[in-house]
XYZ file of N, CA and C in Angstrom:
561
model
N 6.300 -18.376 -16.922
C 5.093 -18.092 -17.645
C 4.768 -16.615 -17.485
N 4.673 -15.894 -18.582
C 4.408 -14.465 -18.554
C 2.924 -14.239 -18.819
N 2.271 -13.515 -17.924
C 0.863 -13.210 -18.096
C 0.740 -11.791 -18.627
N -0.036 -11.596 -19.650
C -0.246 -10.266 -20.202
C -1.648 -9.800 -19.857
N -1.730 -8.559 -19.451
C -3.015 -7.991 -19.084
C -3.675 -7.438 -20.343
N -4.813 -7.959 -20.643
C -5.536 -7.434 -21.779
C -6.312 -6.216 -21.318
N -6.488 -5.276 -22.226
C -7.213 -4.060 -21.873
C -8.661 -4.385 -21.589
N -9.139 -3.909 -20.489
C -10.524 -4.113 -20.099
C -11.120 -2.736 -19.868
N -12.147 -2.394 -20.604
C -12.752 -1.073 -20.469
C -13.425 -0.950 -19.104
N -13.664 0.283 -18.707
C -14.317 0.517 -17.423
C -15.746 -0.015 -17.434
N -16.394 0.030 -18.591
C -17.756 -0.533 -18.693
C -17.725 -2.044 -18.469
N -16.725 -2.704 -19.043
C -16.597 -4.161 -18.834
C -16.310 -4.469 -17.365
N -15.442 -3.663 -16.765
C -15.128 -3.862 -15.349
C -16.369 -3.662 -14.494
N -17.156 -2.630 -14.837
C -18.361 -2.345 -14.061
C -19.387 -3.467 -14.224
N -19.451 -4.042 -15.414
C -20.335 -5.182 -15.653
C -19.889 -6.363 -14.780
N -18.593 -6.542 -14.697
C -18.035 -7.638 -13.892
C -18.251 -7.395 -12.395
N -18.181 -6.143 -11.961
C -18.286 -5.804 -10.535
C -19.719 -5.555 -10.070
N -20.671 -5.571 -10.996
C -22.054 -5.201 -10.667
C -22.644 -6.065 -9.550
N -22.487 -7.371 -9.643
C -23.049 -8.243 -8.609
C -22.393 -7.957 -7.253
N -21.089 -7.763 -7.257
C -20.364 -7.479 -6.018
C -20.872 -6.186 -5.381
N -21.056 -5.149 -6.202
C -21.482 -3.851 -5.681
C -22.937 -3.849 -5.205
N -23.775 -4.616 -5.881
C -25.194 -4.597 -5.521
C -25.563 -5.626 -4.461
N -24.620 -6.464 -4.057
C -24.943 -7.439 -3.014
C -25.193 -6.716 -1.694
N -25.984 -7.332 -0.866
C -26.413 -6.698 0.391
C -25.238 -6.343 1.297
N -25.273 -5.124 1.785
C -24.297 -4.710 2.782
C -23.006 -4.131 2.239
N -22.749 -4.227 0.946
C -21.488 -3.686 0.404
C -21.474 -2.165 0.469
N -22.523 -1.565 -0.068
C -22.622 -0.108 -0.089
C -23.874 0.307 0.676
N -23.696 1.205 1.611
C -24.845 1.696 2.371
C -25.566 2.764 1.552
N -26.747 3.105 2.008
C -27.531 4.130 1.313
C -26.799 5.469 1.338
N -26.178 5.780 2.456
C -25.421 7.021 2.577
C -24.251 7.053 1.594
N -23.581 5.945 1.452
C -22.440 5.850 0.541
C -22.875 5.997 -0.914
N -23.970 5.359 -1.272
C -24.494 5.486 -2.634
C -24.894 6.935 -2.909
N -25.510 7.581 -1.912
C -25.877 8.988 -2.072
C -24.648 9.871 -2.268
N -23.584 9.594 -1.518
C -22.349 10.368 -1.676
C -21.772 10.209 -3.080
N -21.783 8.983 -3.584
C -21.261 8.722 -4.934
C -22.107 9.449 -5.976
N -23.422 9.372 -5.824
C -24.318 10.049 -6.770
C -24.119 11.556 -6.715
N -24.008 12.095 -5.505
C -23.793 13.541 -5.373
C -22.458 13.964 -5.974
N -21.453 13.158 -5.800
C -20.159 13.495 -6.387
C -20.237 13.474 -7.913
N -20.892 12.466 -8.455
C -21.035 12.391 -9.911
C -21.882 13.547 -10.443
N -22.791 14.048 -9.606
C -23.658 15.143 -10.026
C -22.990 16.512 -9.838
N -22.340 16.723 -8.709
C -21.797 18.050 -8.405
C -20.392 18.261 -8.950
N -19.531 17.275 -8.775
C -18.152 17.419 -9.242
C -18.078 17.206 -10.745
N -18.852 16.265 -11.239
C -18.873 15.963 -12.672
C -20.318 16.096 -13.177
N -20.827 17.311 -13.319
C -22.239 17.462 -13.717
C -22.546 16.906 -15.112
N -21.520 16.729 -15.923
C -21.746 16.151 -17.242
C -21.995 14.647 -17.149
N -21.673 14.034 -16.015
C -21.885 12.599 -15.825
C -23.333 12.332 -15.431
N -23.810 13.041 -14.423
C -25.203 12.900 -13.982
C -25.842 14.280 -13.900
N -26.961 14.444 -14.538
C -27.691 15.708 -14.435
C -28.439 15.734 -13.100
N -28.994 16.875 -12.765
C -29.762 16.995 -11.518
C -30.963 16.046 -11.513
N -31.625 15.966 -12.650
C -32.809 15.089 -12.750
C -32.416 13.624 -12.561
N -31.324 13.213 -13.178
C -30.861 11.827 -13.040
C -30.432 11.545 -11.600
N -29.753 12.511 -10.980
C -29.313 12.338 -9.592
C -30.509 12.182 -8.661
N -31.549 12.979 -8.873
C -32.758 12.858 -8.048
C -33.402 11.487 -8.225
N -33.397 10.997 -9.454
C -33.984 9.685 -9.743
C -33.237 8.578 -8.988
N -31.904 8.638 -8.987
C -31.108 7.584 -8.352
C -31.006 7.752 -6.834
N -31.416 8.913 -6.326
C -31.408 9.138 -4.877
C -32.797 9.003 -4.262
N -33.773 8.599 -5.008
C -35.152 8.485 -4.547
C -35.235 7.455 -3.414
N -35.571 7.887 -2.194
C -35.606 6.950 -1.058
C -36.770 5.953 -1.114
N -37.739 6.201 -2.002
C -38.875 5.277 -2.110
C -38.504 4.012 -2.880
N -37.419 4.095 -3.648
C -36.972 2.944 -4.420
C -35.929 2.179 -3.604
N -35.934 0.870 -3.729
C -34.952 0.049 -3.011
C -33.523 0.423 -3.431
N -32.609 0.331 -2.478
C -31.202 0.675 -2.743
C -30.622 -0.208 -3.843
N -30.913 -1.490 -3.798
C -30.413 -2.437 -4.800
C -30.862 -2.019 -6.213
N -32.123 -1.639 -6.329
C -32.672 -1.227 -7.630
C -32.028 0.071 -8.095
N -31.900 1.034 -7.190
C -31.287 2.321 -7.561
C -29.850 2.132 -8.024
N -29.097 1.323 -7.280
C -27.691 1.098 -7.628
C -27.568 0.347 -8.953
N -28.403 -0.660 -9.159
C -28.393 -1.396 -10.431
C -28.738 -0.478 -11.597
N -29.759 0.369 -11.405
C -30.143 1.304 -12.462
C -29.034 2.321 -12.742
N -28.363 2.781 -11.693
C -27.254 3.724 -11.874
C -26.132 3.085 -12.677
N -25.778 1.871 -12.336
C -24.685 1.181 -13.039
C -25.054 0.958 -14.500
N -26.279 0.529 -14.764
C -26.723 0.330 -16.159
C -26.733 1.650 -16.921
N -27.182 2.704 -16.257
C -27.216 4.032 -16.881
C -25.796 4.486 -17.264
N -24.853 4.299 -16.363
C -23.468 4.703 -16.640
C -22.861 3.859 -17.757
N -23.186 2.571 -17.780
C -22.671 1.698 -18.848
C -23.209 2.128 -20.208
N -24.458 2.553 -20.248
C -25.045 3.015 -21.510
C -24.431 4.334 -21.981
N -23.978 5.150 -21.038
C -23.392 6.446 -21.401
C -21.959 6.333 -21.900
N -21.236 5.283 -21.500
C -19.893 5.110 -22.037
C -18.817 4.892 -20.987
N -17.610 4.691 -21.493
C -16.469 4.318 -20.664
C -16.058 5.427 -19.694
N -16.088 6.665 -20.144
C -15.665 7.781 -19.278
C -16.582 7.906 -18.060
N -17.861 7.700 -18.264
C -18.815 7.779 -17.158
C -18.564 6.672 -16.136
N -18.251 5.480 -16.636
C -17.932 4.365 -15.745
C -16.632 4.635 -14.993
N -15.679 5.247 -15.664
C -14.413 5.588 -15.016
C -14.629 6.580 -13.880
N -15.478 7.561 -14.091
C -15.770 8.530 -13.035
C -16.506 7.878 -11.867
N -17.313 6.869 -12.147
C -17.960 6.117 -11.069
C -16.899 5.433 -10.216
N -15.926 4.809 -10.867
C -14.848 4.153 -10.118
C -14.059 5.164 -9.297
N -13.821 6.325 -9.863
C -13.101 7.365 -9.127
C -13.899 7.797 -7.901
N -15.200 7.997 -8.049
C -16.053 8.373 -6.915
C -16.103 7.257 -5.873
N -16.137 6.014 -6.342
C -16.139 4.875 -5.420
C -14.830 4.812 -4.640
N -13.736 5.050 -5.309
C -12.441 5.015 -4.633
C -12.337 6.115 -3.582
N -12.839 7.288 -3.883
C -12.775 8.413 -2.939
C -13.667 8.168 -1.729
N -14.861 7.646 -1.954
C -15.842 7.516 -0.872
C -15.830 6.176 -0.156
N -15.364 5.123 -0.817
C -15.363 3.787 -0.203
C -14.134 3.028 -0.686
N -12.991 3.424 -0.200
C -11.724 2.865 -0.689
C -11.620 1.360 -0.418
N -12.105 0.900 0.720
C -12.017 -0.535 1.023
C -12.851 -1.354 0.048
N -14.039 -0.889 -0.261
C -14.889 -1.583 -1.233
C -14.206 -1.554 -2.601
N -13.635 -0.408 -2.956
C -12.936 -0.273 -4.241
C -11.778 -1.271 -4.337
N -11.015 -1.412 -3.267
C -9.880 -2.338 -3.278
C -10.307 -3.802 -3.320
N -11.518 -4.094 -2.843
C -12.010 -5.474 -2.824
C -12.766 -5.876 -4.090
N -12.884 -4.986 -5.050
C -13.625 -5.297 -6.274
C -12.995 -6.475 -7.009
N -13.820 -7.360 -7.559
C -13.278 -8.504 -8.314
C -12.391 -8.077 -9.490
N -12.765 -7.019 -10.180
C -11.943 -6.579 -11.317
C -10.585 -6.059 -10.855
N -10.506 -5.491 -9.676
C -9.218 -5.016 -9.148
C -8.324 -6.200 -8.796
N -8.906 -7.267 -8.300
C -8.105 -8.442 -7.952
C -7.544 -9.100 -9.200
N -8.305 -9.108 -10.280
C -7.815 -9.666 -11.535
C -6.673 -8.817 -12.072
N -6.801 -7.505 -11.983
C -5.733 -6.618 -12.453
C -4.471 -6.842 -11.637
N -4.625 -7.029 -10.327
C -3.446 -7.261 -9.492
C -2.748 -8.570 -9.841
N -3.510 -9.617 -10.109
C -2.892 -10.917 -10.357
C -2.351 -11.053 -11.769
N -2.833 -10.262 -12.717
C -2.350 -10.376 -14.083
C -1.435 -9.217 -14.443
N -0.748 -8.675 -13.477
C 0.178 -7.580 -13.721
C 1.317 -8.065 -14.605
N 1.553 -7.385 -15.717
C 2.553 -7.848 -16.681
C 3.980 -7.558 -16.234
N 4.180 -6.788 -15.202
C 5.540 -6.504 -14.748
C 6.109 -7.650 -13.943
N 5.275 -8.528 -13.454
C 5.748 -9.664 -12.665
C 5.956 -9.315 -11.205
N 5.605 -8.112 -10.788
C 5.770 -7.691 -9.396
C 4.482 -7.998 -8.656
N 4.609 -8.683 -7.570
C 3.456 -8.972 -6.734
C 3.140 -7.712 -5.938
N 2.012 -7.068 -6.234
C 1.708 -5.783 -5.620
C 1.453 -5.892 -4.126
N 1.065 -7.076 -3.643
C 0.863 -7.218 -2.206
C 2.188 -7.219 -1.459
N 3.240 -7.768 -2.069
C 4.551 -7.829 -1.431
C 5.413 -6.628 -1.764
N 4.974 -5.798 -2.706
C 5.773 -4.662 -3.152
C 6.048 -3.693 -2.012
N 5.117 -3.540 -1.099
C 5.299 -2.595 -0.014
C 6.380 -3.043 0.980
N 6.760 -4.334 0.977
C 7.765 -4.826 1.897
C 9.152 -4.899 1.271
N 9.304 -4.379 0.086
C 10.549 -4.551 -0.650
C 11.743 -3.913 0.074
N 11.516 -2.855 0.811
C 12.606 -2.193 1.519
C 12.976 -2.908 2.809
N 12.138 -3.786 3.281
C 12.358 -4.427 4.557
C 12.536 -5.929 4.386
N 13.293 -6.341 3.371
C 13.391 -7.762 3.098
C 14.640 -8.413 3.692
N 15.448 -7.683 4.423
C 16.693 -8.256 4.932
C 16.534 -8.907 6.292
N 15.559 -8.524 7.049
C 15.271 -9.188 8.306
C 16.006 -8.599 9.493
N 15.734 -9.149 10.675
C 16.293 -8.592 11.910
C 17.788 -8.858 12.076
N 18.303 -9.940 11.536
C 19.735 -10.218 11.693
C 20.586 -9.176 10.972
N 20.107 -8.710 9.833
C 20.821 -7.665 9.108
C 20.864 -6.392 9.953
N 19.733 -6.059 10.577
C 19.693 -4.882 11.441
C 20.662 -5.036 12.610
N 20.650 -6.196 13.248
C 21.548 -6.412 14.381
C 23.013 -6.342 13.958
N 23.336 -6.886 12.807
C 24.713 -6.843 12.320
C 25.139 -5.402 12.057
N 24.281 -4.633 11.403
C 24.606 -3.227 11.131
C 24.741 -2.436 12.421
N 23.828 -2.683 13.355
C 23.895 -1.981 14.632
C 25.171 -2.350 15.387
N 25.544 -3.601 15.360
C 26.759 -4.040 16.054
C 27.995 -3.402 15.455
N 28.046 -3.324 14.144
C 29.195 -2.686 13.494
C 29.259 -1.217 13.864
N 28.103 -0.542 13.852
C 28.077 0.882 14.198
C 28.484 1.099 15.660
N 27.969 0.257 16.559
C 28.323 0.392 17.972
C 29.802 0.084 18.191
N 30.310 -0.935 17.530
C 31.736 -1.259 17.643
C 32.613 -0.160 17.105
N 32.209 0.416 15.996
C 32.977 1.519 15.423
C 32.973 2.724 16.352
N 31.826 3.037 16.954
C 31.746 4.160 17.886
C 32.614 3.900 19.110
N 32.590 2.694 19.632
C 33.422 2.333 20.777
C 34.896 2.416 20.418
N 35.230 1.931 19.255
C 36.615 1.960 18.778
C 37.100 3.403 18.632
N 36.260 4.268 18.085
C 36.633 5.679 17.913
C 36.779 6.356 19.275
N 35.965 5.972 20.223
C 36.056 6.541 21.560
C 37.370 6.128 22.218
N 37.785 4.901 22.004
C 39.021 4.409 22.597
C 40.246 5.012 21.923
N 40.133 5.342 20.667
C 41.265 5.902 19.918
C 41.517 7.350 20.277
N 40.555 8.006 20.854
C 40.729 9.405 21.215
C 41.792 9.501 22.301
N 42.837 10.238 22.036
C 43.978 10.282 22.953
C 43.653 10.982 24.266
N 42.611 11.791 24.308
C 42.260 12.520 25.530
C 41.540 11.656 26.539
N 41.060 10.502 26.179
C 40.302 9.682 27.124
C 41.162 8.547 27.654
N 40.863 8.134 28.885
C 41.589 7.025 29.501
C 40.586 5.961 29.890
N 39.961 5.372 28.879
C 38.948 4.380 29.115
C 39.411 3.031 28.583
N 40.683 2.878 28.334
C 41.190 1.669 27.693
C 40.873 0.430 28.520
N 40.995 0.493 29.835
C 40.711 -0.672 30.670
C 39.253 -1.071 30.604
N 38.364 -0.078 30.665
C 36.928 -0.348 30.574
C 36.541 -0.853 29.200
N 37.170 -0.283 28.174
C 36.866 -0.722 26.809
C 37.345 -2.155 26.598
N 38.474 -2.518 27.202
C 38.992 -3.872 27.060
C 38.021 -4.871 27.693
N 37.426 -4.489 28.821
C 36.454 -5.365 29.465
C 35.218 -5.550 28.585
N 34.765 -4.454 28.018
C 33.575 -4.538 27.163
C 33.872 -5.400 25.945
N 35.007 -5.153 25.287
C 35.354 -5.925 24.098
C 35.616 -7.390 24.446
N 36.123 -7.654 25.635
C 36.381 -9.028 26.042
C 35.104 -9.835 26.189
N 34.017 -9.196 26.582
C 32.756 -9.893 26.779
C 31.804 -9.753 25.590
N 32.319 -9.402 24.438
C 31.411 -9.173 23.304
C 31.673 -10.078 22.106
N 31.841 -11.381 22.303
C 32.023 -12.234 21.122
C 30.748 -12.384 20.294
N 29.617 -12.121 20.920
C 28.363 -12.235 20.186
C 28.144 -11.005 19.311
N 28.476 -9.839 19.833
C 28.203 -8.602 19.104
C 29.079 -8.482 17.865
N 30.359 -8.667 18.013
C 31.245 -8.577 16.853
C 32.013 -9.883 16.720
N 32.480 -10.153 15.541
C 33.167 -11.419 15.283
C 34.445 -11.567 16.089
N 34.898 -12.816 16.240
C 36.088 -13.129 17.030
C 37.329 -12.426 16.465
N 37.477 -12.421 15.149
C 38.658 -11.802 14.544
C 38.669 -10.296 14.748
N 37.523 -9.676 14.602
C 37.435 -8.230 14.812
C 37.721 -7.909 16.272
N 37.212 -8.730 17.178
C 37.448 -8.502 18.600
C 38.938 -8.618 18.917
N 39.601 -9.622 18.357
C 41.042 -9.789 18.605
C 41.838 -8.603 18.085
N 41.476 -8.100 16.923
C 42.184 -6.928 16.372
C 41.993 -5.721 17.266
N 40.765 -5.526 17.723
C 40.498 -4.390 18.613
C 41.261 -4.541 19.935
N 41.300 -5.744 20.469
C 42.021 -5.980 21.726
C 43.516 -5.700 21.544
N 44.084 -6.169 20.435
C 45.512 -5.903 20.181
C 45.770 -4.418 20.046
N 44.889 -3.727 19.375
C 45.048 -2.284 19.212
C 44.961 -1.580 20.557
N 44.012 -1.998 21.401
C 43.878 -1.373 22.708
C 45.127 -1.628 23.574
N 45.653 -2.835 23.550
C 46.856 -3.145 24.298
C 48.027 -2.327 23.782
N 48.125 -2.157 22.460
C 49.224 -1.390 21.873
C 49.117 0.083 22.257
N 47.912 0.639 22.234
C 47.755 2.054 22.614
C 47.990 2.264 24.095
N 47.654 1.264 24.937
C 47.884 1.431 26.383
C 49.380 1.351 26.692
N 50.173 0.604 25.907
C 51.619 0.539 26.125
C 52.293 1.847 25.719
N 51.795 2.471 24.682
C 52.415 3.697 24.177
C 52.128 4.891 25.067
N 51.204 4.806 25.980
C 50.872 5.945 26.844
C 51.778 6.018 27.988
């Protein structure tokens, strides 16, 4: 079943997220002030100084100020709502990631990739793959050390290889043992 993501404007998303954002404890007064200041100073075309003062008025309840700000941005258009989301992401990334509209976007991704599991894509082989690769690398290094004609570690290497049926396979161990015996005879 293929799910297609329909385009949802930022105003629609903000309408959907309004209850979540205005519920108690989601955004602190300091956080709301930071968002308002960012919309006013970084994007002065979004909020004028007069509008910013109105939404930062400490005499008004935080819930009312935030609701009025969201309604004001929705009336101004999609770009204003988009800048609100950008300010929210910069100042309160955890709240931004927990928004209901963000969860819908994640679950209706048309690519079919689960974004929660996407970060683990490079680590999907597990510990046995790592151990196998490490064993091959260690065996190869040991084998190269034994092949060096300047060293006389053949007896010690034979002992190590004799006790390593777990690290490398039985057939590989037998081949290495035969090679070590052959090189020790030729010396």
